[in-house]
XYZ file of C-alpha atoms in Angstrom:
736
model
C 0.000 0.000 0.000
C 1.396 3.383 -1.021
C 2.175 6.194 1.443
C -0.430 8.846 1.794
C 0.626 12.398 1.045
C 0.600 13.240 4.760
C 2.551 10.107 5.680
C 5.146 10.832 3.016
C 5.492 14.427 4.191
C 6.016 13.314 7.812
C 8.497 10.676 6.669
C 10.628 13.097 4.626
C 10.699 15.801 7.298
C 11.276 13.615 10.358
C 13.845 11.230 8.856
C 17.548 11.443 9.724
C 18.301 11.081 6.060
C 19.423 13.929 3.813
C 16.998 13.909 0.853
C 17.932 15.848 -2.275
C 16.432 16.025 -5.768
C 18.818 17.359 -8.472
C 19.459 17.164 -12.183
C 22.553 15.769 -13.838
C 24.307 19.149 -13.708
C 24.071 19.142 -9.899
C 21.388 21.855 -9.720
C 19.197 21.287 -6.626
C 15.423 21.107 -7.272
C 14.202 20.200 -3.774
C 15.470 19.126 -0.327
C 14.018 18.084 2.995
C 14.447 20.136 6.169
C 17.245 17.872 7.415
C 19.397 19.007 4.464
C 19.504 22.535 5.857
C 22.062 21.206 8.352
C 24.257 20.011 5.497
C 24.151 23.265 3.542
C 23.895 25.584 6.580
C 21.180 27.468 4.629
C 17.335 27.617 4.657
C 15.580 25.406 2.121
C 14.507 28.293 -0.098
C 18.117 29.399 -0.568
C 19.332 25.873 -1.234
C 16.875 25.229 -4.100
C 18.357 26.433 -7.380
C 22.008 26.300 -6.214
C 24.625 23.743 -7.327
C 25.420 20.893 -4.983
C 29.075 21.279 -6.001
C 29.202 24.487 -3.980
C 29.236 22.262 -0.887
C 31.149 19.127 -1.940
C 34.831 19.174 -0.878
C 37.277 19.934 -3.681
C 38.933 16.502 -3.477
C 35.544 14.731 -3.905
C 33.955 16.964 -6.566
C 35.321 15.175 -9.640
C 34.183 11.767 -8.429
C 30.708 13.125 -7.509
C 30.258 14.564 -11.016
C 31.242 11.270 -12.600
C 28.767 9.300 -10.448
C 25.750 11.418 -11.397
C 26.787 11.822 -15.037
C 26.962 8.031 -15.451
C 23.360 7.559 -14.251
C 20.872 6.738 -17.000
C 17.726 4.724 -17.697
C 19.917 1.668 -18.207
C 22.009 2.341 -15.090
C 19.655 4.159 -12.774
C 21.204 3.473 -9.337
C 24.554 4.235 -7.640
C 25.973 4.540 -4.147
C 29.109 6.181 -2.637
C 30.381 8.330 0.253
C 31.239 12.032 -0.124
C 32.415 14.821 2.167
C 30.619 18.131 2.537
C 31.703 21.415 4.100
C 29.476 22.579 6.933
C 29.580 25.194 9.661
C 28.745 22.767 12.428
C 31.430 22.043 15.031
C 32.817 19.034 13.190
C 33.619 21.199 10.173
C 33.166 18.326 7.665
C 30.348 15.798 7.237
C 30.841 12.480 5.480
C 27.578 11.258 3.862
C 26.872 7.950 2.181
C 24.458 8.638 -0.714
C 22.134 6.322 -2.636
C 21.281 7.752 -6.072
C 18.168 6.860 -8.193
C 17.728 8.229 -11.707
C 14.083 8.828 -12.873
C 12.577 11.125 -15.527
C 15.856 13.102 -15.993
C 16.106 13.765 -12.262
C 18.322 12.217 -9.614
C 16.866 11.333 -6.225
C 19.597 11.179 -3.550
C 19.249 10.007 0.043
C 22.263 10.374 2.327
C 23.139 9.151 5.795
C 25.732 10.721 8.120
C 28.838 8.493 8.190
C 31.243 11.049 9.722
C 32.172 8.923 12.728
C 32.711 5.913 10.514
C 34.700 7.845 7.907
C 37.750 5.832 6.959
C 40.231 8.741 7.238
C 38.968 9.673 10.664
C 39.044 6.083 11.862
C 42.490 5.550 10.443
C 43.849 8.585 12.287
C 42.297 7.495 15.560
C 43.510 3.905 15.141
C 47.000 5.045 14.098
C 47.121 7.368 17.086
C 46.368 4.529 19.483
C 48.699 1.971 17.892
C 51.771 4.173 17.432
C 51.321 6.567 20.332
C 51.016 9.293 17.747
C 48.666 12.082 18.705
C 45.922 13.141 16.290
C 44.701 16.731 16.252
C 42.184 18.801 14.302
C 41.798 22.528 13.828
C 38.754 24.492 12.647
C 39.982 27.878 11.290
C 36.486 29.369 11.163
C 35.923 28.864 14.902
C 39.623 28.844 15.909
C 38.933 25.548 17.679
C 41.523 22.806 18.209
C 41.005 19.200 19.232
C 43.654 16.856 20.746
C 43.389 13.101 20.955
C 44.258 11.369 24.220
C 47.728 10.550 22.901
C 48.429 14.288 22.357
C 47.775 14.927 26.040
C 49.952 11.974 27.087
C 52.810 13.174 24.867
C 52.677 16.619 26.547
C 52.339 15.126 30.080
C 49.011 16.965 30.341
C 45.732 15.945 32.008
C 43.272 14.945 29.183
C 40.538 16.966 30.903
C 42.505 20.194 30.385
C 40.847 22.531 27.823
C 43.214 23.010 24.892
C 43.653 26.113 22.777
C 46.006 27.027 19.979
C 47.945 29.326 22.318
C 48.298 26.551 24.896
C 49.684 24.149 22.276
C 52.314 26.652 21.096
C 53.437 27.412 24.667
C 55.329 24.093 24.885
C 57.879 25.295 22.324
C 60.807 27.548 23.195
C 60.092 31.283 23.158
C 62.321 31.911 20.125
C 60.525 29.163 18.134
C 56.897 30.047 18.826
C 56.486 32.663 16.110
C 57.879 30.238 13.528
C 55.600 27.421 14.772
C 52.565 29.717 14.492
C 53.585 30.625 10.934
C 53.449 26.973 9.807
C 49.688 26.745 10.521
C 48.985 30.272 9.263
C 50.805 29.574 5.980
C 48.888 26.282 5.538
C 45.541 28.068 6.019
C 46.610 30.816 3.589
C 48.212 28.658 0.842
C 46.696 25.205 1.338
C 50.156 23.614 1.409
C 50.726 20.895 4.043
C 53.674 21.134 6.417
C 56.011 18.774 8.231
C 58.487 19.977 10.851
C 60.650 18.630 13.666
C 61.088 20.681 16.835
C 61.948 20.353 20.528
C 59.265 20.918 23.210
C 59.240 21.078 27.002
C 56.321 19.091 28.477
C 54.129 20.053 31.416
C 56.548 18.149 33.696
C 59.609 19.917 32.229
C 60.774 16.970 30.140
C 62.597 17.783 26.895
C 61.180 15.924 23.884
C 61.631 16.032 20.118
C 58.347 15.919 18.156
C 57.462 15.615 14.500
C 54.307 17.526 13.524
C 52.365 17.088 10.278
C 49.480 19.250 9.108
C 47.207 18.519 6.113
C 44.438 20.834 4.850
C 40.832 19.935 3.984
C 39.796 22.132 1.033
C 36.429 23.482 -0.145
C 36.133 25.935 -3.024
C 39.923 26.216 -2.908
C 39.722 27.382 0.690
C 41.009 25.579 3.796
C 38.020 24.783 5.987
C 39.624 22.204 8.252
C 43.092 20.954 9.225
C 43.943 17.359 10.123
C 47.276 16.681 11.804
C 49.476 14.340 13.802
C 52.225 14.791 16.385
C 54.719 12.035 17.160
C 57.392 11.638 19.856
C 60.682 11.089 17.975
C 63.056 11.849 20.857
C 64.928 8.552 20.654
C 65.289 8.746 16.870
C 66.351 12.393 16.976
C 68.976 11.710 19.633
C 70.273 8.848 17.523
C 70.356 11.043 14.405
C 72.176 13.801 16.276
C 74.686 11.247 17.530
C 75.177 9.934 14.002
C 75.626 13.478 12.707
C 78.184 14.197 15.409
C 80.070 10.985 14.689
C 79.984 11.649 10.949
C 81.140 15.215 11.455
C 83.935 14.038 13.761
C 85.027 11.469 11.191
C 84.963 13.998 8.351
C 86.897 16.546 10.396
C 89.453 13.913 11.317
C 89.879 12.851 7.700
C 90.206 16.453 6.567
C 92.652 17.161 9.342
C 94.988 14.390 8.228
C 94.089 14.771 4.526
C 93.435 11.059 4.472
C 91.919 8.624 2.053
C 90.225 5.547 3.587
C 90.848 2.255 1.805
C 89.720 -1.367 2.165
C 91.826 -3.814 0.151
C 90.494 -7.316 -0.605
C 93.273 -9.714 -1.523
C 90.965 -12.351 -3.010
C 89.944 -9.980 -5.851
C 93.137 -7.895 -5.705
C 91.113 -4.685 -5.678
C 90.588 -1.827 -3.238
C 87.646 0.207 -2.050
C 88.494 3.918 -1.594
C 86.434 6.712 -0.032
C 84.462 8.794 -2.538
C 86.320 12.025 -1.785
C 89.658 10.312 -2.301
C 88.536 8.876 -5.645
C 87.376 12.300 -6.787
C 90.682 13.848 -5.777
C 92.677 11.286 -7.779
C 90.281 11.319 -10.712
C 89.342 7.630 -10.206
C 85.910 6.356 -11.340
C 83.356 7.213 -8.643
C 80.741 4.818 -10.021
C 82.880 1.760 -9.253
C 83.037 0.385 -5.722
C 86.416 -1.290 -6.156
C 89.516 -0.001 -7.951
C 91.981 -2.489 -9.423
C 95.624 -2.463 -8.330
C 96.717 -1.927 -11.942
C 94.681 1.274 -12.168
C 96.143 2.630 -8.935
C 99.708 1.759 -9.968
C 99.309 3.955 -13.048
C 98.953 6.908 -10.665
C 102.149 6.114 -8.735
C 105.200 8.168 -9.723
C 107.369 6.050 -12.083
C 110.434 6.684 -9.923
C 108.605 5.357 -6.833
C 106.788 2.334 -8.275
C 109.413 -0.419 -8.027
C 110.527 0.548 -4.527
C 106.887 0.772 -3.401
C 106.164 -2.717 -4.790
C 109.193 -4.119 -2.972
C 108.155 -2.547 0.329
C 104.590 -3.853 -0.204
C 105.798 -7.450 -0.556
C 108.043 -7.130 2.505
C 105.234 -5.638 4.607
C 102.793 -8.413 3.628
C 105.315 -11.134 4.535
C 106.364 -9.730 7.905
C 104.838 -10.836 11.194
C 102.139 -8.851 12.923
C 99.194 -7.037 11.463
C 100.453 -3.546 10.746
C 101.425 -2.285 7.283
C 103.451 0.825 6.283
C 104.390 2.149 2.830
C 104.924 5.456 1.038
C 104.971 6.816 -2.528
C 103.836 9.731 -4.682
C 100.392 9.689 -6.333
C 99.191 11.795 -9.262
C 95.931 13.685 -8.662
C 93.352 14.668 -11.286
C 95.289 17.901 -12.003
C 98.340 15.830 -12.919
C 100.318 16.877 -9.823
C 102.243 14.267 -7.829
C 101.902 14.426 -4.044
C 103.544 12.405 -1.273
C 101.435 9.884 0.676
C 102.152 7.596 3.604
C 100.082 4.409 3.803
C 99.114 2.849 7.130
C 97.029 -0.315 7.254
C 95.851 -3.105 9.508
C 95.894 -6.622 8.021
C 93.310 -9.312 8.670
C 94.691 -12.852 8.371
C 93.229 -16.318 7.943
C 94.082 -19.351 10.068
C 97.206 -20.033 7.978
C 98.520 -16.518 8.582
C 97.879 -15.242 5.081
C 96.609 -11.659 4.716
C 93.087 -11.670 3.305
C 92.026 -8.090 3.866
C 93.621 -4.786 4.838
C 91.923 -1.612 6.031
C 93.728 1.674 6.510
C 94.279 5.153 5.175
C 96.549 7.074 2.841
C 97.778 10.242 4.546
C 98.773 13.258 2.479
C 102.249 14.274 3.741
C 103.133 16.393 0.734
C 103.478 19.638 2.658
C 105.696 17.951 5.222
C 107.940 16.598 2.475
C 108.112 20.035 0.881
C 108.978 21.591 4.237
C 111.681 18.988 4.867
C 113.156 19.659 1.441
C 113.079 23.410 1.995
C 114.738 23.016 5.400
C 117.480 20.817 3.932
C 118.040 23.230 1.040
C 118.067 26.214 3.376
C 120.585 24.490 5.639
C 122.815 23.846 2.633
C 122.406 27.423 1.451
C 123.106 28.765 4.947
C 126.233 26.646 5.248
C 127.372 27.804 1.815
C 126.705 31.446 2.693
C 128.477 31.157 6.026
C 131.512 29.337 4.633
C 131.891 31.407 1.474
C 131.362 34.874 2.879
C 134.146 37.310 3.631
C 133.359 37.186 7.344
C 133.733 35.060 10.437
C 130.192 34.030 11.390
C 128.961 32.505 14.668
C 125.365 31.679 15.713
C 124.768 31.760 19.493
C 121.851 30.890 21.752
C 120.744 33.317 24.452
C 123.194 31.676 26.887
C 126.059 32.557 24.558
C 126.755 28.957 23.512
C 127.822 28.298 19.918
C 125.139 26.665 17.778
C 126.819 27.070 14.392
C 129.960 28.669 12.923
C 131.790 28.936 9.622
C 134.564 26.439 8.887
C 137.365 28.976 9.382
C 136.109 30.006 12.827
C 135.706 26.357 13.851
C 139.257 25.638 12.687
C 140.662 28.549 14.732
C 138.706 27.532 17.860
C 139.833 23.909 17.569
C 143.429 24.988 16.948
C 143.724 27.604 19.681
C 141.433 26.181 22.367
C 141.330 22.448 21.647
C 137.532 22.142 21.640
C 134.945 21.391 18.939
C 131.848 23.574 19.550
C 129.759 21.306 17.311
C 130.187 18.345 19.647
C 130.899 19.996 23.004
C 128.738 22.829 24.441
C 130.998 25.877 24.271
C 130.417 29.475 25.342
C 131.744 31.873 22.732
C 133.285 34.231 25.293
C 135.600 31.423 26.395
C 137.041 30.850 22.901
C 137.485 34.396 21.571
C 140.581 36.657 21.450
C 141.208 38.503 24.700
C 140.852 41.964 23.165
C 137.277 41.079 22.046
C 135.985 40.177 25.495
C 135.800 43.745 26.786
C 133.010 44.773 24.427
C 131.401 41.357 23.801
C 129.380 41.021 27.034
C 127.766 44.473 26.783
C 126.978 44.118 23.071
C 125.586 40.592 23.536
C 123.273 41.694 26.369
C 121.977 44.637 24.320
C 121.247 42.328 21.387
C 119.243 39.970 23.609
C 117.018 42.993 24.308
C 116.344 43.256 20.558
C 118.941 45.833 19.475
C 121.181 45.453 16.432
C 124.764 46.408 17.285
C 127.553 47.340 14.864
C 131.068 48.215 15.969
C 134.531 48.573 14.463
C 137.465 46.991 16.274
C 141.179 47.337 15.583
C 143.372 44.434 16.594
C 146.887 43.151 16.055
C 147.154 39.734 14.417
C 149.530 36.941 15.462
C 151.912 38.189 12.773
C 151.915 41.707 14.207
C 149.849 43.312 11.432
C 147.028 45.772 12.146
C 143.567 44.478 11.296
C 140.224 46.271 11.333
C 137.064 44.214 11.894
C 133.432 45.296 11.656
C 131.451 43.336 14.266
C 127.670 42.955 13.905
C 125.301 41.506 16.509
C 121.904 40.658 14.962
C 118.954 39.329 17.075
C 116.865 36.511 15.550
C 113.231 36.176 16.657
C 110.765 33.281 16.900
C 107.072 33.460 15.967
C 106.317 35.010 19.377
C 108.693 37.913 18.607
C 111.118 36.606 21.245
C 114.890 36.713 20.686
C 116.070 33.108 20.597
C 119.443 33.317 18.842
C 122.142 35.902 18.102
C 124.098 36.056 14.844
C 127.588 37.513 15.315
C 129.732 38.310 12.276
C 133.269 39.671 12.038
C 133.978 41.302 8.686
C 137.524 42.222 7.717
C 137.388 45.890 6.686
C 141.117 46.543 6.764
C 141.245 47.460 3.079
C 138.204 49.746 3.171
C 139.430 51.308 6.407
C 142.815 52.012 4.827
C 141.056 53.441 1.792
C 138.910 55.598 4.039
C 141.983 57.023 5.739
C 143.586 57.624 2.358
C 140.475 59.417 1.157
C 140.519 61.645 4.213
C 144.112 62.553 3.512
C 143.260 63.222 -0.135
C 140.334 65.351 0.969
C 142.730 67.560 2.985
C 144.838 68.064 -0.107
C 141.698 68.809 -2.106
C 140.826 71.565 0.355
C 144.257 73.091 -0.202
C 143.483 73.290 -3.924
C 140.036 74.857 -3.423
C 141.384 78.414 -3.839
C 142.858 77.490 -7.223
C 139.546 75.975 -8.408
C 137.137 78.662 -7.163
C 136.607 80.121 -10.676
C 135.458 76.879 -12.384
C 132.576 77.606 -14.781
C 129.527 75.448 -15.540
C 130.163 74.683 -19.200
C 132.812 72.699 -20.971
C 134.972 75.688 -21.971
C 135.476 76.457 -18.277
C 136.417 72.829 -17.607
C 139.264 73.224 -20.088
C 140.239 76.719 -18.972
C 140.421 75.940 -15.256
C 143.044 73.139 -15.344
C 144.846 74.965 -18.131
C 145.074 78.121 -15.998
C 146.376 76.000 -13.142
C 149.070 74.538 -15.347
C 150.114 78.009 -16.602
C 150.131 79.565 -13.115
C 152.086 76.765 -11.466
C 154.565 76.685 -14.348
C 155.263 80.433 -13.936
C 155.755 80.037 -10.195
C 158.160 77.157 -10.715
C 160.125 79.159 -13.322
C 160.571 82.026 -10.862
C 162.814 79.774 -8.698
C 161.796 81.765 -5.610
C 159.932 78.968 -3.858
C 161.302 76.582 -1.246
C 161.914 72.927 -2.295
C 159.026 71.639 -0.129
C 156.678 74.189 -1.636
C 157.856 73.315 -5.146
C 157.035 69.674 -4.440
C 153.461 70.581 -3.553
C 153.216 72.756 -6.673
C 154.358 69.843 -8.797
C 151.597 67.673 -7.271
C 149.039 70.350 -8.055
C 150.414 70.552 -11.596
C 149.927 66.771 -11.990
C 146.308 66.917 -10.773
C 145.494 69.745 -13.219
C 147.014 67.713 -15.999
C 144.883 64.650 -15.100
C 141.690 66.673 -14.958
C 142.382 68.271 -18.328
C 143.153 64.842 -19.761
C 139.872 63.440 -18.411
C 137.939 66.318 -19.951
C 139.629 65.778 -23.297
C 138.989 62.006 -23.093
C 135.284 62.605 -22.511
C 135.246 65.010 -25.433
C 137.017 62.353 -27.481
C 134.350 59.792 -26.555
C 131.641 62.193 -27.566
C 133.232 63.245 -30.851
C 134.011 59.690 -31.935
C 130.440 58.378 -31.728
C 130.188 57.419 -35.407
C 133.602 55.708 -35.390
C 132.665 53.773 -32.239
C 129.335 52.732 -33.734
C 131.049 51.227 -36.777
C 133.546 49.212 -34.728
C 131.387 47.495 -32.127
C 131.877 43.891 -31.051
C 128.464 42.411 -30.201
C 128.237 39.284 -28.055
C 125.688 37.680 -25.743
C 126.346 38.629 -22.115
C 124.736 37.865 -18.776
C 123.467 41.313 -17.727
C 123.572 40.329 -14.039
C 127.320 39.727 -14.380
C 128.099 42.946 -16.294
C 126.100 45.177 -13.942
C 127.577 43.487 -10.867
C 131.079 44.201 -12.258
C 130.275 47.921 -12.580
C 128.611 47.886 -9.163
C 131.725 46.490 -7.487
C 133.954 49.174 -9.023
C 132.199 51.863 -6.995
C 131.518 49.977 -3.781
C 134.535 51.502 -1.986
C 133.460 55.041 -2.965
C 129.959 54.451 -1.570
C 131.509 53.012 1.590
C 133.651 56.108 2.138
C 130.484 58.224 2.087
C 128.686 55.816 4.461
C 125.950 55.252 1.880
C 123.664 52.231 1.848
C 124.788 50.705 -1.434
C 122.762 47.722 -2.714
C 122.410 45.497 -5.775
C 119.352 43.357 -6.680
C 119.888 40.863 -9.502
C 117.177 39.253 -11.654
C 116.749 35.550 -10.826
C 116.033 34.722 -14.488
C 119.621 35.762 -15.435
C 118.601 37.786 -18.516
C 120.923 37.831 -21.545
C 121.427 40.642 -24.096
C 123.522 40.980 -27.264
C 125.637 44.107 -26.697
C 129.105 45.612 -26.889
C 130.518 45.056 -23.398
C 132.824 48.110 -23.358
C 130.116 50.544 -24.461
C 127.689 49.126 -21.907
C 130.244 49.421 -19.085
C 131.042 53.067 -19.865
C 127.324 53.973 -19.909
C 126.483 52.151 -16.647
C 129.643 53.353 -14.866
C 128.883 57.004 -15.635
C 125.380 56.786 -14.141
C 126.412 54.798 -11.031
C 129.300 57.169 -10.416
C 126.991 60.193 -10.794
C 124.476 58.686 -8.342
C 127.152 58.204 -5.676
C 128.787 61.577 -6.376
C 125.540 63.547 -5.975
C 124.370 61.633 -2.871
C 125.715 62.802 0.487
C 123.617 60.502 2.689
C 121.010 57.804 2.272
C 120.985 55.079 -0.354
C 122.131 54.216 -3.842
C 120.525 51.087 -5.277
C 121.030 49.193 -8.520
C 118.226 46.831 -9.635
C 117.897 44.526 -12.647
C 114.428 43.488 -13.843
C 113.570 41.540 -16.985
C 110.081 41.950 -18.470
C 108.506 39.166 -20.533
C 105.837 41.232 -22.305
C 108.171 43.944 -23.634
C 111.149 41.562 -24.035
C 113.431 44.115 -22.398
C 115.855 44.294 -19.491
C 115.625 47.258 -17.116
C 118.598 48.502 -15.085
C 117.300 50.915 -12.439
C 119.807 53.159 -10.614
C 118.153 55.053 -7.783
C 119.647 57.513 -5.258
C 118.551 59.865 -2.487
C 120.858 62.658 -3.613
C 120.387 66.291 -4.591
C 117.934 65.572 -7.387
C 117.261 67.683 -10.463
C 114.732 70.496 -10.831
C 112.141 70.423 -13.611
C 113.965 73.033 -15.718
C 117.231 71.072 -15.911
C 115.455 67.694 -16.097
C 114.546 68.352 -19.748
C 118.175 69.064 -20.771
C 120.140 66.865 -18.353
C 121.338 64.655 -21.233
C 122.596 67.644 -23.220
C 126.428 67.939 -23.376
C 128.188 70.113 -20.776
C 125.089 70.483 -18.547
C 125.138 69.843 -14.754
C 122.545 70.352 -12.032
C 125.179 72.206 -9.954
C 126.576 74.978 -12.114
C 128.262 78.344 -11.712
C 131.258 79.598 -9.748
C 130.008 78.204 -6.441
C 128.998 74.764 -7.592
C 129.674 71.971 -5.125
C 130.240 68.976 -7.433
C 133.049 68.631 -9.955
C 132.636 67.191 -13.458
C 132.534 67.900 -17.145
C 128.762 67.606 -17.557
C 129.249 65.264 -20.521
C 128.989 61.848 -18.810
C 125.193 61.514 -18.993
C 125.166 62.608 -22.619
C 127.727 59.887 -23.456
C 125.718 57.280 -21.499
C 122.527 58.072 -23.396
C 124.316 57.948 -26.776
C 125.945 54.591 -25.964
C 122.703 53.028 -24.730
C 120.887 54.237 -27.842
C 123.670 52.730 -30.032
C 122.994 49.418 -28.229
C 119.307 49.678 -29.163
C 118.102 50.855 -25.756
C 116.978 54.050 -24.098
C 117.342 55.976 -20.824
C 114.611 57.754 -18.887
C 114.833 59.699 -15.636
C 112.514 60.523 -12.735
C 113.759 63.087 -10.232
C 112.669 65.385 -7.419
C 114.861 68.235 -6.270
C 116.578 67.518 -2.915
C 114.963 64.047 -2.757
C 116.841 62.016 -5.341
C 116.826 60.639 -8.870
C 115.969 57.391 -10.629
C 117.595 56.462 -13.952
C 115.901 53.645 -15.899
C 117.974 51.996 -18.635
C 116.080 49.685 -21.011
C 117.927 47.355 -23.381
C 116.443 44.587 -25.571
C 116.875 40.923 -24.614
C 118.595 38.461 -26.915
C 115.991 36.643 -29.051
């Protein structure tokens, strides 16, 4: 019997079912009152809307397919879908039965939210794994914790929970970041997964992993499902692994080591990945054959390394040591020491060896440098023109040149290299007076230089220049003292001779007061001297001693006139010289050093710092040696002559790009003003000119030097500042 209209009305309005009539597009034609709960709208507003406005985004596609497949031939279907609602649960899961009739779909749904598989799975998972499940409703800012969440936080399950309460278990500096995870999920719909440390209600430190997953409707997050798991044990284990791995990596980097594991049964070796990359070995192969490794060993080391390998394998015990050079991927050989531990079988045969290859290349380089420096130091000490002794701060001899050692052994019968010996006990008596004071001052960091006159065993006078030089360690502490005794007898004698000559020069100053700046005056002055002295001598009125002095003056005037004429001869014979040159390849270091030595005694008499810096590449040029010497000598002599104090330096530098050799002669002398700088290479020009000029000369030397250098294919330039010094730069082409 069919339902009456009243019975049907009561049934549809009082049922717990959700009854909906729609077409195949999802447009709602009618609903019962119960459906207002689902749509959170009155019935009048529901009718005419699309049901897809309420189906969750993830379920919409499947819902459309279900209703579109309904037809007269297939008029029934059934499935569960989730709908967005404003009730406290946030989402309802409804199981719908669909019936298709007269182009309409009749749907009846029952609330299956509690039985929803996702919800049940979360609850079940939470109970089985002690993982807490939580839910958050953004619209109502409500959060729900499962029992396991409370247990994890050591919190009474009856305690009301809020979002602020949940965040409070994190450290203060982390809370803002934790809040941002949930805010970003609600804003973007992207799930999150983070690991963080919390402090529970009882003060226990725990590591937790928190996951959050959004529930979407109309591309908007309406609900958040999440889990929180206690991962303290795992996190502590991971941190321990990280620490151990970091310690291992730091240790390997510190010793620049490559780990290896050699298997004798396959005669191949496993190497660490970093080591394989460094050597350019295949990284995709676990084991590297011995043949492949041997190709990287330096050819000069291979046979000896093989021999040591065989001996190490045969010897008793388990330890293995070897060393050789290996070529890296850049083609550079580096020294390695190999240390291994051998595993043996019952018969004592080595079956496996584990160890590491330690990069000792820098140590080998340092050892080589030390050995070379020791050889160089010994060579310098034994081939210098000085007695050299190295002392510790107690005054004991650490090192000495061969000559000093021979004298000490001969005169005192002791070998300082085998027997601790204080220097003060094996030195000449007349040195002891000043030694103690000078030594103590040097220990305080002062450099001491003194000149001592002594009488040798043969009764001859000897002058020695004694230097005490402090040597510091890395802490700027004086640890050793270098004492050198340099024989300066010759230079001292020359200095005395120069002083005597200077006195005579002062006596002639009245006769030379009218010297003019140009070349004509340079001829006239000595010529006038010759004429005047000759007339005096012819008068026969002078005493014999006075005549002797006049004859000396006459000789000096003659020499000066001759020098002037010689310079003029050099200048006038330029073309003849140019046609009679003898070109050969010469080591420029050697030629310049020869010129440098010629003027060393003059620089010494003026107490100038006189230095020479050679080019290590030993540059070679094709030149006429005599022309080159005259040009260089003139400039070096000028630099010393016009420098009263300070330095004169000679430097040789070869340039690859311009294929030239530069000889730089620099002084701290009187300098040249800008006006004369432009004409300094003109004949008969000097910076000091006139009747009162201080420096003697013809003014033609620089002009000759420039001409000669230009004949040799080079050029001269000058930089100068008045009263500060000059710098002459001579450029000559290298030999090709």
